[in-house]
GROMACS .gro file of N, CA and C in nm:
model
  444
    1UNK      N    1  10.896   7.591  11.958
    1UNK     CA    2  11.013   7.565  12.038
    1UNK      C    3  11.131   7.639  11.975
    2UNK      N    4  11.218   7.735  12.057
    2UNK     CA    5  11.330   7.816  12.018
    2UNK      C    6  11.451   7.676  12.005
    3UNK      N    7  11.540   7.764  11.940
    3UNK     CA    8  11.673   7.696  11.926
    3UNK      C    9  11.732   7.642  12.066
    4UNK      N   10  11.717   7.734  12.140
    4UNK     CA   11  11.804   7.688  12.277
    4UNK      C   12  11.699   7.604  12.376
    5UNK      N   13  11.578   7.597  12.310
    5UNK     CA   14  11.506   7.493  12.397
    5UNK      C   15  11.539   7.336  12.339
    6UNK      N   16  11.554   7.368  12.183
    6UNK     CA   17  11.555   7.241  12.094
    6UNK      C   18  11.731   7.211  12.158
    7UNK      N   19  11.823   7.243  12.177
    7UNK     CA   20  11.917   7.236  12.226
    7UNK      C   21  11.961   7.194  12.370
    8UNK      N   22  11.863   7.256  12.458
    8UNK     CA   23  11.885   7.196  12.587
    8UNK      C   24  11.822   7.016  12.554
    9UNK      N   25  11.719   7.034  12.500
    9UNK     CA   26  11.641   6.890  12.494
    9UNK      C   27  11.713   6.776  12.447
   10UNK      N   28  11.753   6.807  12.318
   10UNK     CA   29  11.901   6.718  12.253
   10UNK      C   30  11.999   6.697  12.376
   11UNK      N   31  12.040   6.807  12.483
   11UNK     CA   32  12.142   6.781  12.546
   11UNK      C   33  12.058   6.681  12.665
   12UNK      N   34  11.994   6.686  12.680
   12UNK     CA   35  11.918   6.613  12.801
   12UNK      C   36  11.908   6.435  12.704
   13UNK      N   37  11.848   6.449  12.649
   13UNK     CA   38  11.806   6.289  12.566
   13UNK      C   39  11.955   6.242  12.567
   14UNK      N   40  12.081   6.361  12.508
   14UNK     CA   41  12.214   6.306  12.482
   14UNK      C   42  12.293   6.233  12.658
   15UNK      N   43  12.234   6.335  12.774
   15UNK     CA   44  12.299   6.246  12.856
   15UNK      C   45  12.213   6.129  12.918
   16UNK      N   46  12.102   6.127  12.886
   16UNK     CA   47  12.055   6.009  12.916
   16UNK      C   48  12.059   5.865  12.824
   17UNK      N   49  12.118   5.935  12.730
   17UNK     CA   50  12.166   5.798  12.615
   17UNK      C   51  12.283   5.780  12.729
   18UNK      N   52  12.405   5.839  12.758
   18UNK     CA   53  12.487   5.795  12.832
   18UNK      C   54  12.480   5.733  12.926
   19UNK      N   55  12.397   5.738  13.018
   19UNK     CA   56  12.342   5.713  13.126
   19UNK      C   57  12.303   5.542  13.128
   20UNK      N   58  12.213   5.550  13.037
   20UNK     CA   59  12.226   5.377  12.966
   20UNK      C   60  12.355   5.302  12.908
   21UNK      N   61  12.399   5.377  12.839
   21UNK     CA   62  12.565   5.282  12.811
   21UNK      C   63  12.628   5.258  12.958
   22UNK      N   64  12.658   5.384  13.026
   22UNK     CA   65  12.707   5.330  13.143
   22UNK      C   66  12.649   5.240  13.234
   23UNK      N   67  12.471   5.249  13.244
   23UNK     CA   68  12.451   5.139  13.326
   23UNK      C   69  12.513   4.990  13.232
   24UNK      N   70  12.485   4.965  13.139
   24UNK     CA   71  12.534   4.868  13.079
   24UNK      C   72  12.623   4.833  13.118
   25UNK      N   73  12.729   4.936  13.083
   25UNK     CA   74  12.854   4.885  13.111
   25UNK      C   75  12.876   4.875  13.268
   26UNK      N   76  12.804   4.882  13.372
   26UNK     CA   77  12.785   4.845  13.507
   26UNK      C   78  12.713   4.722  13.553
   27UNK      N   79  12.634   4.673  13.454
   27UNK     CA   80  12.564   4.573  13.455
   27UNK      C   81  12.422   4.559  13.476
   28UNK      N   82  12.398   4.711  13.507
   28UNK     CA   83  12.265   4.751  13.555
   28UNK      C   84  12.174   4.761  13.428
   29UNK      N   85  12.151   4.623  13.388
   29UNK     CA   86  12.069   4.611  13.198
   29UNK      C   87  11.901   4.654  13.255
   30UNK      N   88  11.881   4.622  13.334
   30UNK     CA   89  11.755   4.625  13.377
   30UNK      C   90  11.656   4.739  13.378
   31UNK      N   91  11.764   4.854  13.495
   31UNK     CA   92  11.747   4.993  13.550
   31UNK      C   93  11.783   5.042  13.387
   32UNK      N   94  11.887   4.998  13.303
   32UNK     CA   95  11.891   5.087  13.158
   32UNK      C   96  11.863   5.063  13.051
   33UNK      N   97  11.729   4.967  13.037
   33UNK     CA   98  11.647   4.928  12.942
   33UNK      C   99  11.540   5.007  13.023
   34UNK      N  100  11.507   5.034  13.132
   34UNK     CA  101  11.367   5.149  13.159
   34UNK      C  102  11.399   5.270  13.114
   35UNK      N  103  11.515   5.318  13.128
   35UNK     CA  104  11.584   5.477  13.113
   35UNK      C  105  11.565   5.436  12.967
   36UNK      N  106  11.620   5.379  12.846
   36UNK     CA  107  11.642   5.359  12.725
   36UNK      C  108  11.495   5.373  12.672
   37UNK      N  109  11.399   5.316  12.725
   37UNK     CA  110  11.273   5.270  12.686
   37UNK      C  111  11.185   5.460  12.719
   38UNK      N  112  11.190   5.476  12.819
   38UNK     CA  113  11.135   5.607  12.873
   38UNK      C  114  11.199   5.749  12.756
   39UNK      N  115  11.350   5.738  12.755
   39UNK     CA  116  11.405   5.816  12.645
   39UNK      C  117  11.333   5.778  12.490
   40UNK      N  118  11.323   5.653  12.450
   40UNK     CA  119  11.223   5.653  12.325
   40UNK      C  120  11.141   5.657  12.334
   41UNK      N  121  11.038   5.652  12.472
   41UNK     CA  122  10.919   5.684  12.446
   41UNK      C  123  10.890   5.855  12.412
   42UNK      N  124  10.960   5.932  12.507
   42UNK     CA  125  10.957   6.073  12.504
   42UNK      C  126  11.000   6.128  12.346
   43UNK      N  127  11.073   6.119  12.295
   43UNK     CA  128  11.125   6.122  12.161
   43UNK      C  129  11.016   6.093  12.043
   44UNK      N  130  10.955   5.947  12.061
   44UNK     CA  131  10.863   5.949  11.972
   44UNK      C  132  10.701   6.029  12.048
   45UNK      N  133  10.699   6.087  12.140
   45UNK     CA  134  10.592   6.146  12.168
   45UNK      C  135  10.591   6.290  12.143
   46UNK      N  136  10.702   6.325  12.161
   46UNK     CA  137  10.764   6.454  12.113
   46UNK      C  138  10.797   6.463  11.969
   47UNK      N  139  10.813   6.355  11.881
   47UNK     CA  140  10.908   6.391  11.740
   47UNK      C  141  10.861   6.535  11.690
   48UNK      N  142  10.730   6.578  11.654
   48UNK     CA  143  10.692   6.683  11.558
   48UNK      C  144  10.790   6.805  11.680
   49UNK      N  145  10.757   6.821  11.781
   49UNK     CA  146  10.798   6.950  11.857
   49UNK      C  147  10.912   6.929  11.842
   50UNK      N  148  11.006   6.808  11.834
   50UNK     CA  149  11.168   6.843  11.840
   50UNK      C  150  11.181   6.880  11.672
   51UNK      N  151  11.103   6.818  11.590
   51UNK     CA  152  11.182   6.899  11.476
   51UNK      C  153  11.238   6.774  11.430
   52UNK      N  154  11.176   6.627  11.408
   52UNK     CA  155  11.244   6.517  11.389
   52UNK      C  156  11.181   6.451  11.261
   53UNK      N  157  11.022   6.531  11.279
   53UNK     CA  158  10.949   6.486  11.184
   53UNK      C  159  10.967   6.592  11.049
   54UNK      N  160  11.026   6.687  11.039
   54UNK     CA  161  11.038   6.758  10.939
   54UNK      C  162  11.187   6.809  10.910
   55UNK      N  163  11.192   6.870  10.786
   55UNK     CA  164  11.300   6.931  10.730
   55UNK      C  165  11.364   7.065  10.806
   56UNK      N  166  11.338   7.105  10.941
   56UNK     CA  167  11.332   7.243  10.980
   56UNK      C  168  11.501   7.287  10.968
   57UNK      N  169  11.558   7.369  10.927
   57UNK     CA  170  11.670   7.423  10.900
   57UNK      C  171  11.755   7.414  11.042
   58UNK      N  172  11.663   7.467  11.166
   58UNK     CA  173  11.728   7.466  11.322
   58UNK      C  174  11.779   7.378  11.348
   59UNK      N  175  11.677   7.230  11.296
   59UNK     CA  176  11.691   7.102  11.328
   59UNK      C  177  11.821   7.003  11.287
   60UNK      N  178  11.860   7.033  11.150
   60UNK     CA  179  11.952   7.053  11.054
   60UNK      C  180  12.071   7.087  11.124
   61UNK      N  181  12.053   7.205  11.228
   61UNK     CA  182  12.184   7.220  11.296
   61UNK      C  183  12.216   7.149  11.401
   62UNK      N  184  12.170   7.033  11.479
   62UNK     CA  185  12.149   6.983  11.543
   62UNK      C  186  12.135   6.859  11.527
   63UNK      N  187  12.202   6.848  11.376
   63UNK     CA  188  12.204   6.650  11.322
   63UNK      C  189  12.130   6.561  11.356
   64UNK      N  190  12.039   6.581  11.312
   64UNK     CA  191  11.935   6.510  11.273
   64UNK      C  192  11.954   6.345  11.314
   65UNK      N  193  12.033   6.323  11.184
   65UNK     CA  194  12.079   6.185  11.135
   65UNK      C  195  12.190   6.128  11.239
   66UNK      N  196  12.259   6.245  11.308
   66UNK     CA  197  12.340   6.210  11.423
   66UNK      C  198  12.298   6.169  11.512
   67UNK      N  199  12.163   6.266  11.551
   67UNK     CA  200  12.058   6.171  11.664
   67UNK      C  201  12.013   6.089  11.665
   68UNK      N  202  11.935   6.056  11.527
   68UNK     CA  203  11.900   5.874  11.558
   68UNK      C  204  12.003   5.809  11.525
   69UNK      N  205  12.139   5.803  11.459
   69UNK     CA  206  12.272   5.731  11.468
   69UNK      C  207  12.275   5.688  11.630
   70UNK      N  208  12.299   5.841  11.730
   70UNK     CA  209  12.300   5.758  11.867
   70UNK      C  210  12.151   5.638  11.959
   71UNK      N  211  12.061   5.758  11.890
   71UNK     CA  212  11.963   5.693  11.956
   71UNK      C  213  11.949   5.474  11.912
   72UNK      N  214  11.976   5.489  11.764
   72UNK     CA  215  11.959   5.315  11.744
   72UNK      C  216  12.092   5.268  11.804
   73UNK      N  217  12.190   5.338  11.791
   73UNK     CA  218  12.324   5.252  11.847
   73UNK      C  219  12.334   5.196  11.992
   74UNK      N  220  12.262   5.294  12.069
   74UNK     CA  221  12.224   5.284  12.166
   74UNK      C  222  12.166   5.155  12.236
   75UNK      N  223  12.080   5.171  12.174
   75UNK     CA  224  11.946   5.016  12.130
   75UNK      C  225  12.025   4.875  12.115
   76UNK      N  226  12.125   4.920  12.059
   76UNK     CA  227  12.199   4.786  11.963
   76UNK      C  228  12.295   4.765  12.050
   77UNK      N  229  12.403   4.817  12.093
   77UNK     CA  230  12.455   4.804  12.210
   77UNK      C  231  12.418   4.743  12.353
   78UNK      N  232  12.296   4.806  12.367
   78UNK     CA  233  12.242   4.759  12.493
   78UNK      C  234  12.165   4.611  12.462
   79UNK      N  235  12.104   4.608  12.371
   79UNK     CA  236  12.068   4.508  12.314
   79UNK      C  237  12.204   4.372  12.342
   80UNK      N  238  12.316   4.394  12.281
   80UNK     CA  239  12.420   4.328  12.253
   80UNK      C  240  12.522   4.331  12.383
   81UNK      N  241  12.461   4.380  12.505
   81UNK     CA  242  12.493   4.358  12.631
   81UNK      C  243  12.420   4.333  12.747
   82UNK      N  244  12.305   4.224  12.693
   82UNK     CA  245  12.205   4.173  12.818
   82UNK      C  246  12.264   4.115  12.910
   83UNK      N  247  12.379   4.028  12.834
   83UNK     CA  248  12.385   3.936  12.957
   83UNK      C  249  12.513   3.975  13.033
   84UNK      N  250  12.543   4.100  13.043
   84UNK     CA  251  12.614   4.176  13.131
   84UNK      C  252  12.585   4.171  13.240
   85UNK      N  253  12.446   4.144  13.315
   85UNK     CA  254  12.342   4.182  13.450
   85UNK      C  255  12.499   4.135  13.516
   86UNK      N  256  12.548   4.197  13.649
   86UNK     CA  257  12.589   4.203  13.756
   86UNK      C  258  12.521   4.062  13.809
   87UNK      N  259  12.387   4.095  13.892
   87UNK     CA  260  12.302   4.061  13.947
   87UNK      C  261  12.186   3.966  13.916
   88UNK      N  262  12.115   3.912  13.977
   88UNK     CA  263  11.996   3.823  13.897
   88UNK      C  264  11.888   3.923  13.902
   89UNK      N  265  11.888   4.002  13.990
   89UNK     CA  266  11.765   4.120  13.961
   89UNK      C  267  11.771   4.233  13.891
   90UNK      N  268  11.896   4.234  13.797
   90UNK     CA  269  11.964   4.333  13.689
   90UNK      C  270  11.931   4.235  13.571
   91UNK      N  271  11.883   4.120  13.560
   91UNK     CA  272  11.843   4.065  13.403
   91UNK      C  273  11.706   4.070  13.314
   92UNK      N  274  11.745   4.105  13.238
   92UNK     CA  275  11.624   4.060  13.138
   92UNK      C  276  11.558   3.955  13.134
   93UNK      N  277  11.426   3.931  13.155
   93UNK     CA  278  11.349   3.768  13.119
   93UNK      C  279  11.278   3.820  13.016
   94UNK      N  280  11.214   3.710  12.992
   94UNK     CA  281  11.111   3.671  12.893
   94UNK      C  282  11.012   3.796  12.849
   95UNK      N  283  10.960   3.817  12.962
   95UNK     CA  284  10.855   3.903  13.022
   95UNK      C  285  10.893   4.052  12.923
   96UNK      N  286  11.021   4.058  12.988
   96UNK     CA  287  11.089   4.261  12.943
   96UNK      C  288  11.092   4.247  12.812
   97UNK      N  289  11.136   4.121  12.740
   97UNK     CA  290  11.191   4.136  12.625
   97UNK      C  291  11.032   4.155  12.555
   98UNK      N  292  10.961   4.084  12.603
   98UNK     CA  293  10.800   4.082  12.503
   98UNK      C  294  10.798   4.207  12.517
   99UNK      N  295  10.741   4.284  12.651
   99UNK     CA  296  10.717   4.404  12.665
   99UNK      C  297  10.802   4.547  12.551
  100UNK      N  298  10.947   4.514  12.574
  100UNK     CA  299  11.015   4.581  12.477
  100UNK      C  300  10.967   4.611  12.327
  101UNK      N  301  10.943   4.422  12.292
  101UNK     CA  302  10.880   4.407  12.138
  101UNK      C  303  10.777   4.468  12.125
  102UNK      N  304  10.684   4.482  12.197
  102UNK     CA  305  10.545   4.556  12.185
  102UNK      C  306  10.556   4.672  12.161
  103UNK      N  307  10.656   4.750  12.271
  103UNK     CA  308  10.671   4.868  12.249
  103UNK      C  309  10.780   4.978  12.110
  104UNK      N  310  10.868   4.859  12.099
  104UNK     CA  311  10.945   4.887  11.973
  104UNK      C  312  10.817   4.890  11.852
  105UNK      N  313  10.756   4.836  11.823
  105UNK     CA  314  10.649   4.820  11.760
  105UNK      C  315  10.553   4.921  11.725
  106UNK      N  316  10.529   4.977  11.878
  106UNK     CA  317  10.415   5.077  11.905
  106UNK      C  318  10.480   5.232  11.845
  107UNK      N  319  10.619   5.236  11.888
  107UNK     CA  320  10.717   5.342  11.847
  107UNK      C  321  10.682   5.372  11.701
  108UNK      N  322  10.761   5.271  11.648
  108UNK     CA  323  10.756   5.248  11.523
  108UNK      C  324  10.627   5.264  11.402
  109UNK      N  325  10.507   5.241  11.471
  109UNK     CA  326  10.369   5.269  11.357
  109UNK      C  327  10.370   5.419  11.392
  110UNK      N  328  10.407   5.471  11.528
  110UNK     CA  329  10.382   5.642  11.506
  110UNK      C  330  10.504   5.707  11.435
  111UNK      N  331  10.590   5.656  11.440
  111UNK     CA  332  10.669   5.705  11.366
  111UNK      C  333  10.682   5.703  11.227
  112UNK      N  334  10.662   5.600  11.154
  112UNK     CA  335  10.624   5.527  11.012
  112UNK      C  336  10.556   5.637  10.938
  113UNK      N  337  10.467   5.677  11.042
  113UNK     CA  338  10.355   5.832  10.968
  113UNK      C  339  10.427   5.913  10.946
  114UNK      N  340  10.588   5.917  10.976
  114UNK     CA  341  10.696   6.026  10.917
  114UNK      C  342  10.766   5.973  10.817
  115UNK      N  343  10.758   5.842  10.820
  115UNK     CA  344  10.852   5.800  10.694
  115UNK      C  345  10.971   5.804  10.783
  116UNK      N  346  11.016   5.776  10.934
  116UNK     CA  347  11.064   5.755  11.021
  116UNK      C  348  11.139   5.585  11.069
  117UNK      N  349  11.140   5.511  10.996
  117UNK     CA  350  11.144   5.363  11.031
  117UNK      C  351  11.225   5.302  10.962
  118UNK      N  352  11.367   5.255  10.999
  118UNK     CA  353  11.415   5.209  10.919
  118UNK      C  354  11.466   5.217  10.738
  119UNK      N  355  11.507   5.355  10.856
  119UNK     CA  356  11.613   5.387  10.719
  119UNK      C  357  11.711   5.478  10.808
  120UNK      N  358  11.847   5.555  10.783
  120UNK     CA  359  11.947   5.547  10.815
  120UNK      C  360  11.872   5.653  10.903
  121UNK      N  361  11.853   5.820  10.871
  121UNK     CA  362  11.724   5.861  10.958
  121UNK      C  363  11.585   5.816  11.001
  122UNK      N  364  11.625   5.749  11.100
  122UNK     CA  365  11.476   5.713  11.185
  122UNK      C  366  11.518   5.595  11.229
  123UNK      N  367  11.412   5.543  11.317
  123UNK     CA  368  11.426   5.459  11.433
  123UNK      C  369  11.476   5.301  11.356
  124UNK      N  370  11.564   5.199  11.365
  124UNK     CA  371  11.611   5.072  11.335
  124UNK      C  372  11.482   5.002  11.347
  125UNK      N  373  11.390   4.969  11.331
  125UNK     CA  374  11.312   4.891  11.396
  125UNK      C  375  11.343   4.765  11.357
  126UNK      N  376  11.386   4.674  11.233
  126UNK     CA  377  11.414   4.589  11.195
  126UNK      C  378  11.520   4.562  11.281
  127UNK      N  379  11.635   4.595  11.280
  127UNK     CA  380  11.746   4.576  11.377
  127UNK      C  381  11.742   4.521  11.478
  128UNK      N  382  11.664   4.638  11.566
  128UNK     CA  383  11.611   4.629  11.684
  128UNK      C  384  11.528   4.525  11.743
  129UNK      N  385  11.429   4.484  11.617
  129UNK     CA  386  11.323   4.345  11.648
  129UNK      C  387  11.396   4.252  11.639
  130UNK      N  388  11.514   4.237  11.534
  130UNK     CA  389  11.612   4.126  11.547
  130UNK      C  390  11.700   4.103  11.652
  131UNK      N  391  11.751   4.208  11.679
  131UNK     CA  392  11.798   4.159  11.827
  131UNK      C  393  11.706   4.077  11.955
  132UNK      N  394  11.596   4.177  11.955
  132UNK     CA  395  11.512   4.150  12.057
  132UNK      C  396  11.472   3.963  12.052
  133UNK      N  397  11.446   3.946  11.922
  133UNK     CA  398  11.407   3.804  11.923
  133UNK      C  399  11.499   3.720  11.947
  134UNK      N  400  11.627   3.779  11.889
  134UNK     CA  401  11.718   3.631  11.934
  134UNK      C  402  11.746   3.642  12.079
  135UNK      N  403  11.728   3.734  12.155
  135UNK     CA  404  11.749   3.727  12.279
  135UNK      C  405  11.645   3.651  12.318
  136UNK      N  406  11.549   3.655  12.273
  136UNK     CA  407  11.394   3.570  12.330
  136UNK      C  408  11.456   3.412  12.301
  137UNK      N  409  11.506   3.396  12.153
  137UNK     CA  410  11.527   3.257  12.162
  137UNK      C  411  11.631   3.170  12.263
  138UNK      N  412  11.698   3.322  12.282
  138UNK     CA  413  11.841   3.244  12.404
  138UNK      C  414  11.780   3.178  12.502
  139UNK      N  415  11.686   3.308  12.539
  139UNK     CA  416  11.637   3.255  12.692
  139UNK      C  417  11.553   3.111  12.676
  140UNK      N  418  11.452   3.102  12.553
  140UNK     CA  419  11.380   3.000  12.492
  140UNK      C  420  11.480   2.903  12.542
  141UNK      N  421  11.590   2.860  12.467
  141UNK     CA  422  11.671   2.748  12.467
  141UNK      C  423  11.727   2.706  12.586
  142UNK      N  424  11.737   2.864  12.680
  142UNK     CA  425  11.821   2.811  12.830
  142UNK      C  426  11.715   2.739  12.924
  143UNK      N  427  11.597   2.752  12.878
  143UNK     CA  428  11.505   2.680  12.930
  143UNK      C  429  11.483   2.542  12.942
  144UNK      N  430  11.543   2.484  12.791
  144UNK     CA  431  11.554   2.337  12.749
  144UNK      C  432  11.431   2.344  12.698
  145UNK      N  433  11.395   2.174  12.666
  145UNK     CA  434  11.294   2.125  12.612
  145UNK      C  435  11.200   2.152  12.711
  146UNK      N  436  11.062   2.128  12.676
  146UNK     CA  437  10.998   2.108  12.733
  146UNK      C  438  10.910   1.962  12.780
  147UNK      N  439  10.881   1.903  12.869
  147UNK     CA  440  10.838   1.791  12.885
  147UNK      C  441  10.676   1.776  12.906
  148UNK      N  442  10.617   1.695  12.853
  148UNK     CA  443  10.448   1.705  12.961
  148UNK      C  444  10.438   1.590  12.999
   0.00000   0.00000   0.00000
């Protein structure tokens, strides 16, 4: 991959990070936890070709550490604006958040093989699982007790 391919690609992942803050900030958590989720999936399926998994000098010009800065902030933000939904068919349940966890997870062991995981370069996963769960427990609790 040339410089100006590794460049358009950064610019593409960069406006689709946007794309999710703004649905957020629209309320649309739903539609921008798929976009969010689809952008990390591509990223960690791609890492070696973008140049994420190694030291490459090109890559270097193209901040590295800046990219996953946006990419987890991203995460954490959106994370820290679920209950923004507009709508009742713009929310997160139970269901997304497991699904999420699985997949934060799944990210994370292919990435790990880079030495990629939770550390300032590479994906939050700790962070990220912490958020995810206390959102699980919110919903847990808005549920109430349970009776039999």
């Amino acid at each position: 991959m040339n410089v100006s391919q590794l460049h358009s690609n950064f610019a593409e992942i960069q406006y689709e990070l946007n794309r999710v803050l703004e649905g957020i900030k629209s309320g649309r958590i739903l539609e921008s936890f798929d976009i969010l989720s689809k952008v990390t999936d591509a990223v960690v399926v791609s890492c070696e070709a973008l140049g994420l998994a190694s030291e490459l000098p090109v890559v270097e010009t193209l901040h590295r550490d800046n990219f996953w800065q946006a990419l987890n902030r991203c995460w954490l933000v959106a994370l820290q604006n679920v209950s923004a939904a507009q709508r009742e068919e713009d929310r997160l349940r139970k269901e997304h958040i497991v699904h999420l966890q699985a997949s934060v997870e799944h990210w994370a062991d292919v990435l790990a093989e880079f030495g990629l995981v939770d550390y300032e370069m590479g994906f939050w996963e700790a962070d990220i699982m912490d958020s995810l769960d206390n959102i699980l427990k919110s919903l847990h609790s808005q549920d109430g007790p349970k009776t039999s």
